[in-house]
PDB file of C-alpha atoms in Angstrom:
ATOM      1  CA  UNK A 211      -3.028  11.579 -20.289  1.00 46.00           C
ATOM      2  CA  UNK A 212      -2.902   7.737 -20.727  1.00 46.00           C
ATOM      3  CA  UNK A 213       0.608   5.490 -21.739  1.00 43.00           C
ATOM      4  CA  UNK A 214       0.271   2.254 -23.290  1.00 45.00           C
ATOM      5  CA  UNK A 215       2.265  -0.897 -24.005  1.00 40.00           C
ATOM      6  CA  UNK A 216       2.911  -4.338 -23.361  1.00 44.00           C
ATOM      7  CA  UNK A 217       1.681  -4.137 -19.697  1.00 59.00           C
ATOM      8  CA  UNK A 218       3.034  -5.543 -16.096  1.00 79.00           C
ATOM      9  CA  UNK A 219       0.188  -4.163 -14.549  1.00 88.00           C
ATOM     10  CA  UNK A 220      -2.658  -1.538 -14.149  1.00 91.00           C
ATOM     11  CA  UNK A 221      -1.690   1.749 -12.305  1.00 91.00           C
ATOM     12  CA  UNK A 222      -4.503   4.869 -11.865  1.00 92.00           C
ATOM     13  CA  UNK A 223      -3.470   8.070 -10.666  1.00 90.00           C
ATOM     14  CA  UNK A 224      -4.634  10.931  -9.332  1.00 89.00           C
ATOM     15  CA  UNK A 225      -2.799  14.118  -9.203  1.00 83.00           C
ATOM     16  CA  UNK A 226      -4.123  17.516  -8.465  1.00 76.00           C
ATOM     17  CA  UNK A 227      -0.722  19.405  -8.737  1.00 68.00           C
ATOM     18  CA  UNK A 228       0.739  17.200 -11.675  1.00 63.00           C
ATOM     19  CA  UNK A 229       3.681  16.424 -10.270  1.00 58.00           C
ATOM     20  CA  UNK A 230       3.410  12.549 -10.285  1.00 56.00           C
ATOM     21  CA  UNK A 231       2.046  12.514 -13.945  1.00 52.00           C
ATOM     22  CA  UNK A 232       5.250  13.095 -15.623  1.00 50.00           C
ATOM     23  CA  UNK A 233       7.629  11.621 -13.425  1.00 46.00           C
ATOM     24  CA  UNK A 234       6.562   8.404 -11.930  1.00 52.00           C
ATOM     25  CA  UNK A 235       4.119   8.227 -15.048  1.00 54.00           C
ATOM     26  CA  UNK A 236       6.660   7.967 -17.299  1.00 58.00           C
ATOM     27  CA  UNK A 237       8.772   5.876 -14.868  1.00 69.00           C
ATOM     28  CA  UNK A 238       6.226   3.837 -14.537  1.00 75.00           C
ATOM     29  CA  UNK A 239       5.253   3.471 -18.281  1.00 72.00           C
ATOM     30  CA  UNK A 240       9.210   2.431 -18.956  1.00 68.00           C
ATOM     31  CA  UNK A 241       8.705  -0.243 -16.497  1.00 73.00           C
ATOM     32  CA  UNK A 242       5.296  -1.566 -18.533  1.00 80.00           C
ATOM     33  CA  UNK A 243       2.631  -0.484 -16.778  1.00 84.00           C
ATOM     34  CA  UNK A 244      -0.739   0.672 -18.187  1.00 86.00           C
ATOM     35  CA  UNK A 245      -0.902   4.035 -16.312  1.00 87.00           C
ATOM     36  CA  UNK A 246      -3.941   6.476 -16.427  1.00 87.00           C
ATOM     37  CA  UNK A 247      -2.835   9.644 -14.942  1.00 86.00           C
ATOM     38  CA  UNK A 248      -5.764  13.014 -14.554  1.00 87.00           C
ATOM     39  CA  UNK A 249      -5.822  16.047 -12.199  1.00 85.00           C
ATOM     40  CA  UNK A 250      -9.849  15.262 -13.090  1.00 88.00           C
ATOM     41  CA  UNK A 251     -11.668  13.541 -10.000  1.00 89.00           C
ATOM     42  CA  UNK A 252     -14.472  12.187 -11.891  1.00 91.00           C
ATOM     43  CA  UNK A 253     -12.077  10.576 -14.398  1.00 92.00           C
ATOM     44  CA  UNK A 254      -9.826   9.027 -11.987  1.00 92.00           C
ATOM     45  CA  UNK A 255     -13.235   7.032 -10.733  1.00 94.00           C
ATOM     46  CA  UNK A 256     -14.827   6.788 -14.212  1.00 94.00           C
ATOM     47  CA  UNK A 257     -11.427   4.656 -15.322  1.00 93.00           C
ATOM     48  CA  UNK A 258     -10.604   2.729 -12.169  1.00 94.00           C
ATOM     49  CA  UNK A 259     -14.063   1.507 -12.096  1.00 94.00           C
ATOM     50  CA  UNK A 260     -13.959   0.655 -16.294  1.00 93.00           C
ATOM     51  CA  UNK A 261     -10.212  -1.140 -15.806  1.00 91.00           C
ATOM     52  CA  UNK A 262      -9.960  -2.555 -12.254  1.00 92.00           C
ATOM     53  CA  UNK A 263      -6.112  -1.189 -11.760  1.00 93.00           C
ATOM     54  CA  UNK A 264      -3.958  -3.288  -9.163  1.00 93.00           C
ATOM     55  CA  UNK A 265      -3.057  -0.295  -7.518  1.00 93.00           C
ATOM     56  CA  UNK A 266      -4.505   3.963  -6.951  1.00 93.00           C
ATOM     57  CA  UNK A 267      -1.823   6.673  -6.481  1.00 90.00           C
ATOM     58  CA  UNK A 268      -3.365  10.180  -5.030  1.00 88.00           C
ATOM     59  CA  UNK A 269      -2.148  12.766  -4.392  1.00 83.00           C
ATOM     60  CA  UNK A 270      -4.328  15.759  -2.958  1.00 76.00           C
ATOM     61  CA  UNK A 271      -4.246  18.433  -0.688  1.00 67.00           C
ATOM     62  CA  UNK A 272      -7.482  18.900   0.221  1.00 65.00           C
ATOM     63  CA  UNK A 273     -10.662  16.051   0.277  1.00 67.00           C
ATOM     64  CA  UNK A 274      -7.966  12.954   0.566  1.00 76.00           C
ATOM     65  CA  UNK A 275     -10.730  11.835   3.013  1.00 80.00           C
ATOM     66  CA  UNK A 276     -13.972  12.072   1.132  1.00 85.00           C
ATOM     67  CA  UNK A 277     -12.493  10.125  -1.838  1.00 86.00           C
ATOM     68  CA  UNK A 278     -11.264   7.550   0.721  1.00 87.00           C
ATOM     69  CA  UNK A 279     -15.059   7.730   1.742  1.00 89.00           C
ATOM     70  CA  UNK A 280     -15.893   7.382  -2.252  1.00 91.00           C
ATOM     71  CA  UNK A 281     -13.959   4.394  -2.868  1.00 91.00           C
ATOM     72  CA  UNK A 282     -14.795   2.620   0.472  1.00 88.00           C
ATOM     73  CA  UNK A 283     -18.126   2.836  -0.895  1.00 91.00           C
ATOM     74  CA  UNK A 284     -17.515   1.498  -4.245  1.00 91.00           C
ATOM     75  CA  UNK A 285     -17.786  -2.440  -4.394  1.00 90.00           C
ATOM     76  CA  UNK A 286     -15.696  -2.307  -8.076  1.00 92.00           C
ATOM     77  CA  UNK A 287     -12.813   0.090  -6.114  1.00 92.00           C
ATOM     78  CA  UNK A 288     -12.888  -1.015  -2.262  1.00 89.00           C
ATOM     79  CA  UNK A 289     -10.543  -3.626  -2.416  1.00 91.00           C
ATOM     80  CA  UNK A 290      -7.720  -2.023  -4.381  1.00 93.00           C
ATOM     81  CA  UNK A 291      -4.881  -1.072  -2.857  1.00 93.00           C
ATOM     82  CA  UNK A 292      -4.443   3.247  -1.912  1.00 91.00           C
ATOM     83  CA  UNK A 293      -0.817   4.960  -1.804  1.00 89.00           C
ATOM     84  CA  UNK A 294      -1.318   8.563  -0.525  1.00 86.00           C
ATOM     85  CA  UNK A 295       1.575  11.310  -1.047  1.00 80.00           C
ATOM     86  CA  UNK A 296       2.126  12.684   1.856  1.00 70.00           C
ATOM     87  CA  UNK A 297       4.444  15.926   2.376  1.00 59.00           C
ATOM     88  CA  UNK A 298       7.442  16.515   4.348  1.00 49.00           C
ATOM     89  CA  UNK A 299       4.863  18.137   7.537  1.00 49.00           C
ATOM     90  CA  UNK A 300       1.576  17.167   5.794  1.00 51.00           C
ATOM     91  CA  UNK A 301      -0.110  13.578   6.783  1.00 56.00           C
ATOM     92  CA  UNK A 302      -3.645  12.983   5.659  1.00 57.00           C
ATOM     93  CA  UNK A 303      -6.176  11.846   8.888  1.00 63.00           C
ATOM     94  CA  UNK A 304      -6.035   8.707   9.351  1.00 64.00           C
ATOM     95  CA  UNK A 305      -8.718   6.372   7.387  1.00 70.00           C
ATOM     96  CA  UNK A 306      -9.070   2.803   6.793  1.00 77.00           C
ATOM     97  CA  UNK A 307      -8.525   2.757   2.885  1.00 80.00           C
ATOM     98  CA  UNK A 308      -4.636   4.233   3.101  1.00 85.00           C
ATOM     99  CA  UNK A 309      -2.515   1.411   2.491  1.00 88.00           C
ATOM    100  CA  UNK A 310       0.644   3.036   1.629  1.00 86.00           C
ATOM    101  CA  UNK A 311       2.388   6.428   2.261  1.00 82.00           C
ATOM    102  CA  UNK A 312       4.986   8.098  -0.300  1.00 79.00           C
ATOM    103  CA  UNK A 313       6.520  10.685   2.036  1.00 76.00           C
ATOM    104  CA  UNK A 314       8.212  13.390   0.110  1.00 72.00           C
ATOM    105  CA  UNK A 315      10.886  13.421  -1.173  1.00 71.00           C
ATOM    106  CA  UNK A 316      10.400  10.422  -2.066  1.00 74.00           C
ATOM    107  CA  UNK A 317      12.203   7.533  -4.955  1.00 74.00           C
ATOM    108  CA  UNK A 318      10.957   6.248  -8.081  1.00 78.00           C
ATOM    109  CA  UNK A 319      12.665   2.655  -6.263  1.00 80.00           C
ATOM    110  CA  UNK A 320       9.720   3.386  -3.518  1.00 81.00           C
ATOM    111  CA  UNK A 321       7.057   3.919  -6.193  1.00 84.00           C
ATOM    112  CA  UNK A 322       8.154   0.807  -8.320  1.00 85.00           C
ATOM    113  CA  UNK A 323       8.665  -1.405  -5.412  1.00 86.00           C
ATOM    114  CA  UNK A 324       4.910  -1.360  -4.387  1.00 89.00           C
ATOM    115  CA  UNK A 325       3.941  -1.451  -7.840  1.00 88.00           C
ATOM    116  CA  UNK A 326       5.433  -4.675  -8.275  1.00 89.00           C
ATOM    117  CA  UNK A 327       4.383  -6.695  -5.544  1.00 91.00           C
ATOM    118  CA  UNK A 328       0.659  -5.674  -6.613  1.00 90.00           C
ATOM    119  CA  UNK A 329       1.173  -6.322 -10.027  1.00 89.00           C
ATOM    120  CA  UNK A 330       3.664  -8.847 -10.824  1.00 86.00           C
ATOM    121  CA  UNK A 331       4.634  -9.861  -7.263  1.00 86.00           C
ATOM    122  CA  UNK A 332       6.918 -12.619  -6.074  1.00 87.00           C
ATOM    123  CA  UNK A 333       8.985 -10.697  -3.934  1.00 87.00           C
ATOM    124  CA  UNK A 334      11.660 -11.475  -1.823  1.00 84.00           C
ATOM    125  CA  UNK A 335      10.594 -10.102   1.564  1.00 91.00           C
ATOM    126  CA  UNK A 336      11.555 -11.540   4.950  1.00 91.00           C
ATOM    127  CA  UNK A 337       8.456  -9.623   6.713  1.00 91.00           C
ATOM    128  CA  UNK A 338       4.810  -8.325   5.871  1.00 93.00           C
ATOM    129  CA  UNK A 339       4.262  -5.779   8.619  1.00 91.00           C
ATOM    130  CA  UNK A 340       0.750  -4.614   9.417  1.00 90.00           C
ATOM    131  CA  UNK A 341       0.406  -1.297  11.083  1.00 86.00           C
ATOM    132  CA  UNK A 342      -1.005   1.549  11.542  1.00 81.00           C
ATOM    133  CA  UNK A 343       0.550   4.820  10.168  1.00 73.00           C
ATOM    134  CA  UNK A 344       1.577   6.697  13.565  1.00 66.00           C
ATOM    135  CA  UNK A 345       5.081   6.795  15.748  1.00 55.00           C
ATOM    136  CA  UNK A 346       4.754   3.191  17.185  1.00 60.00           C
ATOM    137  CA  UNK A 347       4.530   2.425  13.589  1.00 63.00           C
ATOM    138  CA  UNK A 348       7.566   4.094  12.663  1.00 66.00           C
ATOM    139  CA  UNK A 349       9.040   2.405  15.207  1.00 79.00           C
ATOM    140  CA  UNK A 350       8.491  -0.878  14.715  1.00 81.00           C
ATOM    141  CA  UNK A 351       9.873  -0.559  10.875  1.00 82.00           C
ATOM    142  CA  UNK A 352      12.988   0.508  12.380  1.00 82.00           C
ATOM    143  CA  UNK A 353      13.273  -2.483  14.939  1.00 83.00           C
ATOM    144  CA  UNK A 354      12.718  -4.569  11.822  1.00 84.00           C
ATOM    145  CA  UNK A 355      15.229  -2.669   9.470  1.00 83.00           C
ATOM    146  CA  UNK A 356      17.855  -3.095  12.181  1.00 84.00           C
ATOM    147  CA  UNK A 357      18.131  -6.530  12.231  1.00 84.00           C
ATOM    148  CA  UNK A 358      18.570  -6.255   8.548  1.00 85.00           C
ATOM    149  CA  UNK A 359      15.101  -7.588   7.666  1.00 86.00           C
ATOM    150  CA  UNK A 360      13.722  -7.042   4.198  1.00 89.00           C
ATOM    151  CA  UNK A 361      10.487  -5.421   5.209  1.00 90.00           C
ATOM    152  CA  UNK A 362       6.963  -4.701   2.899  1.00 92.00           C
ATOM    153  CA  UNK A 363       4.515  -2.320   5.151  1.00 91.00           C
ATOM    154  CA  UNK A 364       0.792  -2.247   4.654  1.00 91.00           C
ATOM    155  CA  UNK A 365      -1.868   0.002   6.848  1.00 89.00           C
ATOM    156  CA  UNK A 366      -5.402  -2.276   6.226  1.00 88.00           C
ATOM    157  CA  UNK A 367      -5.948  -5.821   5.905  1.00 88.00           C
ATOM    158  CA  UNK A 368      -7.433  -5.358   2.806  1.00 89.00           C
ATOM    159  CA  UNK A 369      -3.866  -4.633   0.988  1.00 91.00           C
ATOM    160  CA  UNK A 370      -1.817  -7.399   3.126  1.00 92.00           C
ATOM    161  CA  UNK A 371      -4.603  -9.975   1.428  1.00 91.00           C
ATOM    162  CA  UNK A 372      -4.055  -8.298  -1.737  1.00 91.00           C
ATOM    163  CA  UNK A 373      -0.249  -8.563  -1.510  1.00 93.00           C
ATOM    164  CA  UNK A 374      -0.333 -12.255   0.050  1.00 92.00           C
ATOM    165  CA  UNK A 375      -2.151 -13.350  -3.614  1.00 91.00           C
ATOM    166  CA  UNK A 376       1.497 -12.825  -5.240  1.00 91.00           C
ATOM    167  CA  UNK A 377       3.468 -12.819  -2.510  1.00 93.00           C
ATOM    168  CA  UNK A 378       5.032 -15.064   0.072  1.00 91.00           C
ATOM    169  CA  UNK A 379       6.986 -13.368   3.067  1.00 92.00           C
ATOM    170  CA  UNK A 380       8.762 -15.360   5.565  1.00 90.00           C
ATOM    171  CA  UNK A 381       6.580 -14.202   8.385  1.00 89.00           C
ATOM    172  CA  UNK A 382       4.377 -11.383   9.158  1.00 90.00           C
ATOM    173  CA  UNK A 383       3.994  -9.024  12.286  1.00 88.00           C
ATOM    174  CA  UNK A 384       0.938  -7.345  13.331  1.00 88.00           C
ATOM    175  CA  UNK A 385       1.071  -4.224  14.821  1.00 84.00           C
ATOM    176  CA  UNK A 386      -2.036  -3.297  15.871  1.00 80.00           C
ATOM    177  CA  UNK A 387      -4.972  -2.849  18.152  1.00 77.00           C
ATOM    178  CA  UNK A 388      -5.781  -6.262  20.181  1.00 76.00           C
ATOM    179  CA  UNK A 389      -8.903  -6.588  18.078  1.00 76.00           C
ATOM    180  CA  UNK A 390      -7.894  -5.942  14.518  1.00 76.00           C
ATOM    181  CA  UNK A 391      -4.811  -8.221  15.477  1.00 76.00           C
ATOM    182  CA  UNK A 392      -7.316 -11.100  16.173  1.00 78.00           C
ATOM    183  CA  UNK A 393      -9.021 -10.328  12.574  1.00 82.00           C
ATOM    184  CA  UNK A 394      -5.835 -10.768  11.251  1.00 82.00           C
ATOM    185  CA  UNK A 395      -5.515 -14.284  12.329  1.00 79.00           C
ATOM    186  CA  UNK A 396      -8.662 -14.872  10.349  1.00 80.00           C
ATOM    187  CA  UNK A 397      -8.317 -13.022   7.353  1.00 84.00           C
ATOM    188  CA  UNK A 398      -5.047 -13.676   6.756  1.00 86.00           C
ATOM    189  CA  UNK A 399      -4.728 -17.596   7.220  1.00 80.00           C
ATOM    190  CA  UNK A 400      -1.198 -17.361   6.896  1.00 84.00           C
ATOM    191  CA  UNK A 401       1.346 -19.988   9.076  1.00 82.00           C
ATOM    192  CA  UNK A 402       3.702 -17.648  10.961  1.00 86.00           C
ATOM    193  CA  UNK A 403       1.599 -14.319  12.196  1.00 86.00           C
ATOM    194  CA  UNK A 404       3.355 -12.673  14.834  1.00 85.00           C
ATOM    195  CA  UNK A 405       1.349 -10.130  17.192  1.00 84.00           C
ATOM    196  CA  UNK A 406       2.861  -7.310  18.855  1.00 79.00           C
ATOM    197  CA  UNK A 407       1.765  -4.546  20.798  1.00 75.00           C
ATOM    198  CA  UNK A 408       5.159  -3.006  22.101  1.00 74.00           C
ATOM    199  CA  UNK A 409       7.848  -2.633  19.002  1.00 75.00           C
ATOM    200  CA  UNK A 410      10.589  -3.376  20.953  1.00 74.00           C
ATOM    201  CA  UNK A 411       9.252  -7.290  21.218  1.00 75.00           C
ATOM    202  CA  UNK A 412      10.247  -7.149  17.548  1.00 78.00           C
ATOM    203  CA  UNK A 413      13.725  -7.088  18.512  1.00 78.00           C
ATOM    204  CA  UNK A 414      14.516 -10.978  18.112  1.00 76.00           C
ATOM    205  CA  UNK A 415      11.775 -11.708  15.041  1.00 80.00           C
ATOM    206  CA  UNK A 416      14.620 -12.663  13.009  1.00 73.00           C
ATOM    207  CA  UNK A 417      15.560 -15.949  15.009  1.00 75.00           C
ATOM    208  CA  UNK A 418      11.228 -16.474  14.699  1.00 75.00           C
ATOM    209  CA  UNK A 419      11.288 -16.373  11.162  1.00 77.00           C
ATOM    210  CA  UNK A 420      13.982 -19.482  10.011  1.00 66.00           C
TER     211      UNK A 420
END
C-alpha cells in the first residue's frame, strides 16, 4: 500500500497487525509525506533500502529484535532513525537501534511531531534529552516537563545527530551511562551538553539553558 504526493518527507512502515497503515498512514499522507506502509518484512527492507526514508515505524510482536539486528547491519538503513510501538504492558528488550517509543494509546500529534523534526525540522524545542528507555528515563522527562520545558527524547546517538541536522534545541541533557555520556561530547559537538546521572539534578536546567 503506498500514498503519494507533493512530499515533506520519506516515512516506511512496518506493520504486522495493520493497525498503523490506515490511520497514521493516511494521517501521515494528509500531512505530505511519501509513506510506504506493508505487513511484508522483506518489502519493508527492499523499499527503505531503494528510497532512504528519514524515518522507520514498526510495529511487531514478535522478532522486533532481529530486525533491529537486520538494520544495524545494513550500511544503507543503520543510520535512520527507529520508532517502535510499544503496548500498554509490552516493551521490546532493549537494543541500540530504538530511537523512539509510541506507547499505546498513543496520538497522531506524537506520530507527526517526530516526523517533522526528521523530515522538515526546525523545531522549537528548549531540550534534546538523551536517554535510555527505562524508569530513570521516565523520570528525568518528567523533571524536565515540570519546569515547563519543551522537551524532544531520543534513545541512541545516532538519532540525536540525525535530529541536530534540522534542528537547534536550546540545550541538551544526557542521561546516560558515564561512558556513552563522554561519546556524546564527541559526537555531538554541540555548545551546551549537560550530563546527568541522577534526574533530580535536572531540577534547575531551565536557569542553564538562557
Amino acid at each position: 500500500m503506498e500514498y503519494k504526493m507533493e512530499k515533506s518527507g520519506k516515512i516506511c512502515i512496518l506493520d504486522e497487525a495493520q493497525a498503523l497503515q490506515g490511520w497514521q498512514g493516511g494521517e501521515l499522507v494528509g500531512h505530505g509525506y511519501e509513506v510506504f506502509a506493508t505487513s511484508n518484512l522483506y518489502q519493508f527492507l527492499n523499499y527503505a533500502r531503494e528510497t532512504s526514508p528519514h524515518l522507520l515505524l514498526i510495529n511487531v510482536e514478535t522478532g522486533a529484535s532481529s530486525l533491529l539486528d537486520i538494520i544495524n547491519a545494513d550500511r544503507f538503513l543503520n543510520d535512520i532513525p527507529v520508532v517502535i510501538k510499544a503496548g500498554t504492558n509490552f516493551l521490546p528488550e532493549k537494543h541500540e537501534r530504538i530511537s523512539h517509543f509510541l506507547f499505546s494509546p498513543f496520538s497522531q500529534a506524537e506520530v507527526e511531531t517526530v516526523a517533522v523534526s526528521y523530515c522538515s525540522g526546525q523545531q522549537i524545542h528548549d531540550v534534546l534529552l538523551i536517554d535510555d528507555y527505562d524508569a530513570t528515563a521516565d523520570s528525568a522527562l518528567n523533571v524536565l516537563k515540570r519546569q515547563a520545558l519543551n522537551c524532544f527524547e531520543v534513545h541512541n546517538l545516532c538519532a540525536a545527530q540525525k535530529y541536530l541536522q534540522k534542528n537547534f534545541p536550546r540545550g541538551i541533557c544526557v542521561c546516560l551511562p558515564y561512558e556513552e555520556c563522554r561519546k556524546a561530547e564527541d559526537v555531538l559537538q554541540y555548545d551546551k551538553i549537560f550530563y546527568v546521572e541522577n534526574p533530580a539534578r535536572l531540577k534547575n536546567i531551565a536557569t542553564l539553558l538562557n
